[in-house]
CSV table of C-alpha atoms in Angstrom, one decimal:
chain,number,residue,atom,x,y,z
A,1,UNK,CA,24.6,-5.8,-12.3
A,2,UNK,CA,21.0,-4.5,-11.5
A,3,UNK,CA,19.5,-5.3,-8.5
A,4,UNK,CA,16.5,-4.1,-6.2
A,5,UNK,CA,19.7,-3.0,-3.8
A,6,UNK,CA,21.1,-1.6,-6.3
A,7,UNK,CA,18.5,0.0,-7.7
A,8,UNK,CA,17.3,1.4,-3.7
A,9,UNK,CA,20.7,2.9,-3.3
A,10,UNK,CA,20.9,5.1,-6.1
A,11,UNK,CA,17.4,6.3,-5.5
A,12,UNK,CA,18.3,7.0,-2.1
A,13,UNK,CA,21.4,8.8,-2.9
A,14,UNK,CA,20.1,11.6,-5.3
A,15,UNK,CA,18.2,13.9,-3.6
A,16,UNK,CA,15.6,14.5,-6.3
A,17,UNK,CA,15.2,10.8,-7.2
A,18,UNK,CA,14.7,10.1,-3.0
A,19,UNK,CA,12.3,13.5,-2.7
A,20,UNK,CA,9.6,11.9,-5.6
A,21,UNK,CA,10.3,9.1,-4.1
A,22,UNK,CA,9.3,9.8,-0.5
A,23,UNK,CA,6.7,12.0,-2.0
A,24,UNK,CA,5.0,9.5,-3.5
A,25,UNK,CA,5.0,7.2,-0.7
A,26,UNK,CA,3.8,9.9,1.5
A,27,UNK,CA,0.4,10.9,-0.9
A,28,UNK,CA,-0.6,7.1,-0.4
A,29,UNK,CA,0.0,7.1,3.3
A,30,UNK,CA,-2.1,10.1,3.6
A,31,UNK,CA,-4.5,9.0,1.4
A,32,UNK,CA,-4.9,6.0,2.8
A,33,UNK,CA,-5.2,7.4,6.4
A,34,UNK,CA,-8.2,10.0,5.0
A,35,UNK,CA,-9.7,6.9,3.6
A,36,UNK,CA,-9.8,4.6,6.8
A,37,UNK,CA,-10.8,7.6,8.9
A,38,UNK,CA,-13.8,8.1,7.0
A,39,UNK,CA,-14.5,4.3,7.0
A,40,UNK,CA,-14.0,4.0,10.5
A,41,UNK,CA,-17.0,7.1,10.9
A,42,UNK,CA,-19.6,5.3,8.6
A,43,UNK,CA,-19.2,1.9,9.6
A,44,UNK,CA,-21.7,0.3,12.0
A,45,UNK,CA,-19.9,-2.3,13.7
A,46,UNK,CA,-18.8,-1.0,16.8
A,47,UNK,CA,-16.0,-3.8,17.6
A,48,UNK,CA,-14.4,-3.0,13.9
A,49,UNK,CA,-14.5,1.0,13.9
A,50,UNK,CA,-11.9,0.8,16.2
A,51,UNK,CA,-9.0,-1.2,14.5
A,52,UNK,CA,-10.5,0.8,11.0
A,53,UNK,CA,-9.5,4.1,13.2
A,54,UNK,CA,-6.2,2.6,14.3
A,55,UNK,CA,-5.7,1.3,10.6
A,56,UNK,CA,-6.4,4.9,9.3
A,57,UNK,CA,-3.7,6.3,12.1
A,58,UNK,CA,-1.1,4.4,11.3
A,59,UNK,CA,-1.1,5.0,7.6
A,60,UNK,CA,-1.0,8.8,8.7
A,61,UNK,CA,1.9,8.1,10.9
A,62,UNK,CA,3.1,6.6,7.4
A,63,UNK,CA,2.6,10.0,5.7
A,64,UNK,CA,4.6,12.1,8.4
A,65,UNK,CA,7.8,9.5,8.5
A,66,UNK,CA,8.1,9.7,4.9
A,67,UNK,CA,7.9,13.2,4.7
A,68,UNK,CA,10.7,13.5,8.2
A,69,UNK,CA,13.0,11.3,5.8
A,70,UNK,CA,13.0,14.0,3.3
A,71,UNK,CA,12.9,16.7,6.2
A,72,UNK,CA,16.1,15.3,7.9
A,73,UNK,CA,18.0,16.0,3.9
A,74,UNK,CA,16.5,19.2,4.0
A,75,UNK,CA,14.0,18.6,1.5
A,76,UNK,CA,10.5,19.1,0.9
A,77,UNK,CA,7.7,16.9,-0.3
A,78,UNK,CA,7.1,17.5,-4.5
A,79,UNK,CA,4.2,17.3,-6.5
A,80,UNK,CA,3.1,13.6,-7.6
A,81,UNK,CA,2.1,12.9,-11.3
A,82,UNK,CA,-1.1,11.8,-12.0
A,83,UNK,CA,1.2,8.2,-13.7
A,84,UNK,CA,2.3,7.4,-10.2
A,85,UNK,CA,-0.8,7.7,-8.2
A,86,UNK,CA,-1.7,4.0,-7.1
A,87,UNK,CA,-4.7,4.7,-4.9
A,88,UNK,CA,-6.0,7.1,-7.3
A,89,UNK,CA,-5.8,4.6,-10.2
A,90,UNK,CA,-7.5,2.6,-8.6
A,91,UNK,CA,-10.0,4.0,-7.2
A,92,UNK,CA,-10.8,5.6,-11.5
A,93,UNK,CA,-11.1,1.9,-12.1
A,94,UNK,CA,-13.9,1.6,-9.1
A,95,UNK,CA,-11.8,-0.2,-7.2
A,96,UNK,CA,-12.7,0.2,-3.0
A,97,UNK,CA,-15.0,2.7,-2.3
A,98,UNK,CA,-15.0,5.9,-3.8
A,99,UNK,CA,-14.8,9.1,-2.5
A,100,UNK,CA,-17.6,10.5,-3.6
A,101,UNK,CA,-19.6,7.9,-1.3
A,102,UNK,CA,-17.2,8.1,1.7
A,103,UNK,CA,-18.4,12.2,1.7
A,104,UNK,CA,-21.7,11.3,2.2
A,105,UNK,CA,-23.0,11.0,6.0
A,106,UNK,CA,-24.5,7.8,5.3
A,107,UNK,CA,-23.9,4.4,7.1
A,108,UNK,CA,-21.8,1.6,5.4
A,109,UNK,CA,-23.6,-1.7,4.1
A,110,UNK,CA,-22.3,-4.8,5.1
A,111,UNK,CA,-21.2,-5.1,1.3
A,112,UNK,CA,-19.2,-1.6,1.7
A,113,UNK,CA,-17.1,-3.2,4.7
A,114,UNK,CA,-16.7,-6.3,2.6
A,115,UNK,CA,-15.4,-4.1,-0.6
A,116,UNK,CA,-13.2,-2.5,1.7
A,117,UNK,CA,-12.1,-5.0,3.3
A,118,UNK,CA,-11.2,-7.1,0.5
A,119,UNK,CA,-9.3,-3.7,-1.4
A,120,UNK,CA,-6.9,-3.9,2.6
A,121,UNK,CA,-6.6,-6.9,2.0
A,122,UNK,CA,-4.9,-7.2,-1.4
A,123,UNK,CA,-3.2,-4.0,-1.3
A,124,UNK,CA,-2.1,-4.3,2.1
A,125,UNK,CA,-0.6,-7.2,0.6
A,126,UNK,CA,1.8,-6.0,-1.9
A,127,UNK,CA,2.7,-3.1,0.7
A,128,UNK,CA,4.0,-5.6,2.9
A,129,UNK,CA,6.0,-7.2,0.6
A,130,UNK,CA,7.6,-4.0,-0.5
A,131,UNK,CA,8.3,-3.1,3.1
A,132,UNK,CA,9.8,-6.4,3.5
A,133,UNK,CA,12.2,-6.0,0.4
A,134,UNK,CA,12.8,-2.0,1.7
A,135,UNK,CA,14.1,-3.9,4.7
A,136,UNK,CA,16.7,-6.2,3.1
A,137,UNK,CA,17.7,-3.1,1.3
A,138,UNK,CA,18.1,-0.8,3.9
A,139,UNK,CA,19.2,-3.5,6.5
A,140,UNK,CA,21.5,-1.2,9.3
A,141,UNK,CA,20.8,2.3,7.8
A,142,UNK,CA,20.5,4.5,10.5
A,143,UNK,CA,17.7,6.1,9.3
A,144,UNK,CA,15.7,4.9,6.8
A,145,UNK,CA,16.4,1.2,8.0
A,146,UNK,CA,14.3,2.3,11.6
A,147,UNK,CA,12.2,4.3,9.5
A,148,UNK,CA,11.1,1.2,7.4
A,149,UNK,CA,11.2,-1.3,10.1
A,150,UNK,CA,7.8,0.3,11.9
A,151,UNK,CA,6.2,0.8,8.7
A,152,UNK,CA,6.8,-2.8,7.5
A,153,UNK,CA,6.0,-4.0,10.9
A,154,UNK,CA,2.7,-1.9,10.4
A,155,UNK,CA,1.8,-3.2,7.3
A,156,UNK,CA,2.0,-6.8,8.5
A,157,UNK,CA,-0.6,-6.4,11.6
A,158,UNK,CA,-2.8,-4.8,8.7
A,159,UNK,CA,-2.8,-8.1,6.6
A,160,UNK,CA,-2.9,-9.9,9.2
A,161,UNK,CA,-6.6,-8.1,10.4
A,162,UNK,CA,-8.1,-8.2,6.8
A,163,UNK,CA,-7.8,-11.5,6.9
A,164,UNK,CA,-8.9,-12.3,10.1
A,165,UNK,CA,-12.0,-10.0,9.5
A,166,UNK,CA,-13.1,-11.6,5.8
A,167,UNK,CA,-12.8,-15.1,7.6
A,168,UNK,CA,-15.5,-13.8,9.7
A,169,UNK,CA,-17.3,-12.5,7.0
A,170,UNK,CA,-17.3,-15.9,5.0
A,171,UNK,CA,-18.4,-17.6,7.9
A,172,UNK,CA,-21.0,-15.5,8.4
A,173,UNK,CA,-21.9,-16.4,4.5
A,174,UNK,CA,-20.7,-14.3,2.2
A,175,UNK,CA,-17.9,-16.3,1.4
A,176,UNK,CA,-18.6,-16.3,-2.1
A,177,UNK,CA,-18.9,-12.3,-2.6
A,178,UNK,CA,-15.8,-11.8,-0.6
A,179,UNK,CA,-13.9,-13.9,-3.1
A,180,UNK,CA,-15.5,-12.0,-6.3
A,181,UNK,CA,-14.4,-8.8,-4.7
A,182,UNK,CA,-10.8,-10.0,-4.3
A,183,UNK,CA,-10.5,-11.6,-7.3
A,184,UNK,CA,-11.6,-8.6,-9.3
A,185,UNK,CA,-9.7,-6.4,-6.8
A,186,UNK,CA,-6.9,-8.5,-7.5
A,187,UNK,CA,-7.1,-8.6,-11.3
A,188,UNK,CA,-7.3,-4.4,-11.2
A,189,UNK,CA,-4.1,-4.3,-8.6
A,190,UNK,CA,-1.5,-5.8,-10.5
A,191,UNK,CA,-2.4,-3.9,-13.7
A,192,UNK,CA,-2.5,-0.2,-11.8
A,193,UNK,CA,0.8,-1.8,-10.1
A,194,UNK,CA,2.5,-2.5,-13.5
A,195,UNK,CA,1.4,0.5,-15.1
A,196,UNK,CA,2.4,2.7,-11.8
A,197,UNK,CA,5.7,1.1,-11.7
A,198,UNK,CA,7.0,2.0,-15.7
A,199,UNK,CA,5.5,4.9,-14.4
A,200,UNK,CA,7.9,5.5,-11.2
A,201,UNK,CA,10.7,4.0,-13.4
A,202,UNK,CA,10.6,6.0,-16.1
A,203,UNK,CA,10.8,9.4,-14.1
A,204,UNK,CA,13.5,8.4,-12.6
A,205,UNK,CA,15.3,7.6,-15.7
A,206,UNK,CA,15.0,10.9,-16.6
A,207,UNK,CA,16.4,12.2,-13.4
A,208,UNK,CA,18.8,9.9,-12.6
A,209,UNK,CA,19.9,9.9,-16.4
A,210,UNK,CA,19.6,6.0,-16.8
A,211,UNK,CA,20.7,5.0,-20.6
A,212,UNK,CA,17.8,3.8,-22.8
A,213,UNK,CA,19.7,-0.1,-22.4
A,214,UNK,CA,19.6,0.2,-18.8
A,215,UNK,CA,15.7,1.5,-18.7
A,216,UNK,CA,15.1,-1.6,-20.8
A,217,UNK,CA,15.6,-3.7,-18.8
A,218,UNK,CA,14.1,-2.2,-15.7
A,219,UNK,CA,10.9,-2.3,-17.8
A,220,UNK,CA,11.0,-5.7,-19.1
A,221,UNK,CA,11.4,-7.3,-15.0
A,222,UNK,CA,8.6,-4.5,-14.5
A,223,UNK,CA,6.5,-6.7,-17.9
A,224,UNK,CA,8.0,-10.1,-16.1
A,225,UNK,CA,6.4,-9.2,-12.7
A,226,UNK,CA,3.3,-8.4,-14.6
A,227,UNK,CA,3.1,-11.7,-16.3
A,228,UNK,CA,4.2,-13.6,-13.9
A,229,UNK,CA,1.1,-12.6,-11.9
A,230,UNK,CA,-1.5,-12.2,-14.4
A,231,UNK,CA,-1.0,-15.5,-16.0
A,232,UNK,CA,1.1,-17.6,-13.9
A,233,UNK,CA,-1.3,-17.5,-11.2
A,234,UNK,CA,0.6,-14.7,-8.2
A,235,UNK,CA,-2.4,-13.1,-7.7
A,236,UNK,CA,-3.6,-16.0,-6.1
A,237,UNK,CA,-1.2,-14.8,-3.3
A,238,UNK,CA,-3.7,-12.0,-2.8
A,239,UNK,CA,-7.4,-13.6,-3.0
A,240,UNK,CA,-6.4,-16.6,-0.6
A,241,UNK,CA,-7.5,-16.2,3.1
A,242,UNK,CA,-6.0,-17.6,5.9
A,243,UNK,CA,-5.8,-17.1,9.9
A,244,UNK,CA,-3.1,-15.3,11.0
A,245,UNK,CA,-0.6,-16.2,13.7
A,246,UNK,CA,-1.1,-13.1,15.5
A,247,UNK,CA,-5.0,-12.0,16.0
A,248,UNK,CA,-6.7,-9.3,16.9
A,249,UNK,CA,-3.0,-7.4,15.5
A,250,UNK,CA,-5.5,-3.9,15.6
A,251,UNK,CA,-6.6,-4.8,18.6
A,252,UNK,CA,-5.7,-2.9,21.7
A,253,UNK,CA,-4.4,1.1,22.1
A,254,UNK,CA,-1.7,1.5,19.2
A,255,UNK,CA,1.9,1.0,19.9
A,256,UNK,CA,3.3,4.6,21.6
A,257,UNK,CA,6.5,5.4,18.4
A,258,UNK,CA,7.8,7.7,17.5
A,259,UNK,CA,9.9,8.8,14.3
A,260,UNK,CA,11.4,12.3,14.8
């Protein structure tokens, strides 16, 4: 029977399978942490540079666990294909702010913070919910259970700031643009998320040697997922904004861990 534990395990137990694997992972940690490093230069608002900062450090501490995961099996990062590159996808479909205007020494808008804000927020949230299944999964390993744990922990104080900053933003009256952004953002995450998925699936088919029935169906919960979210209204999971229990969560010197 196929399962998301299932599914983990075998990954994790081929060492090519868990080195693309981990690979991936580790390009959009880094990427991510370039990203919020150059946000946190360019933006304005001194009280939000900060948590941007610790945002962008903690998705480089990201980076260098994935990559001691593969490390501690003797293994070294791989090349990623171009079909499994989430932040890159979206970032061709001009979704957050590009690169090309984070290189230039010039000051963020208020509209920039807001279109970054409102990419964190919806990707921020569909990493947190697959560091929350990674945790189920890999509940008591001695490794990649800890290793998971701070990430997923991570990931949750990120959601939770986005929305704490966009409620500020709406109540400071842009309300109505913040929800454009994540709705479009939205719309443009679950498509690059469907199509990055088939893509992640399908090269490990061809490593792990999956028969064509069992690749099938892989793909068609990938097509479900996709569906379900498109047209049966999940992505309103990731446009909705709500105060969080825990505030200020970037608040404050970042937690002193350490993976090793």
């Amino acid at each position: 029977m196929l399962s998301a534990r299932s599914l983990f395990r075998e990954i994790h137990d081929d060492d090519q399978a868990f080195q693309l694997f981990c690979s991936i992972a580790a390009k959009g940690e880094d990427q991510g942490g370039w990203e919020n490093g150059r946000i946190a230069r360019l933006v304005e608002d001194q009280e939000l540079a900060p948590k941007i900062a610790r945002h962008g450090a903690d998705e480089d501490k990201h980076g260098r666990i994935f990559n001691a995961l593969l490390h501690k099996r003797g293994l070294d990062p791989v090349p990623v294909p171009d079909d499994t590159d989430y932040t890159m996808l979206l970032e061709r479909q001009g979704i957050g702010l590009a690169h090309s205007r984070l290189r230039r020494e010039e000051p963020l808008t208020e509209r920039d913070v807001i279109v970054y804000l409102a990419h964190s927020r919806v990707t921020e949230q569909r990493a947190a919910e697959q560091m929350r299944l990674l945790r189920k999964v890999f509940d008591g390993h001695p490794e990649v259970g800890r290793a998971v744990r701070m990430i997923s922990a991570d990931e949750d104080n990120h959601l939770a700031y986005c929305h704490e900053e966009l409620l500020r933003l709406a109540r400071a009256g842009h309300g109505r643009l913040i929800l454009s952004i994540l709705q479009e953002t939205a719309h443009a995450e679950i498509r690059t998320y469907r199509d990055v998925s088939l893509a992640v699936m399908a090269h490990m088919g061809e490593i792990l040697r999956w028969p064509r029935a069992k690749s099938a169906v892989l793909a068609a919960g990938v097509h479900g997922v996709y569906g379900y979210e498109r047209f049966g209204g999940g992505w309103r999971r990731m446009t909705t904004l709500k105060m969080p229990q825990k505030l200020d969560a970037l608040g404050g010197p970042p937690p002193r861990e350490s993976f090793a």
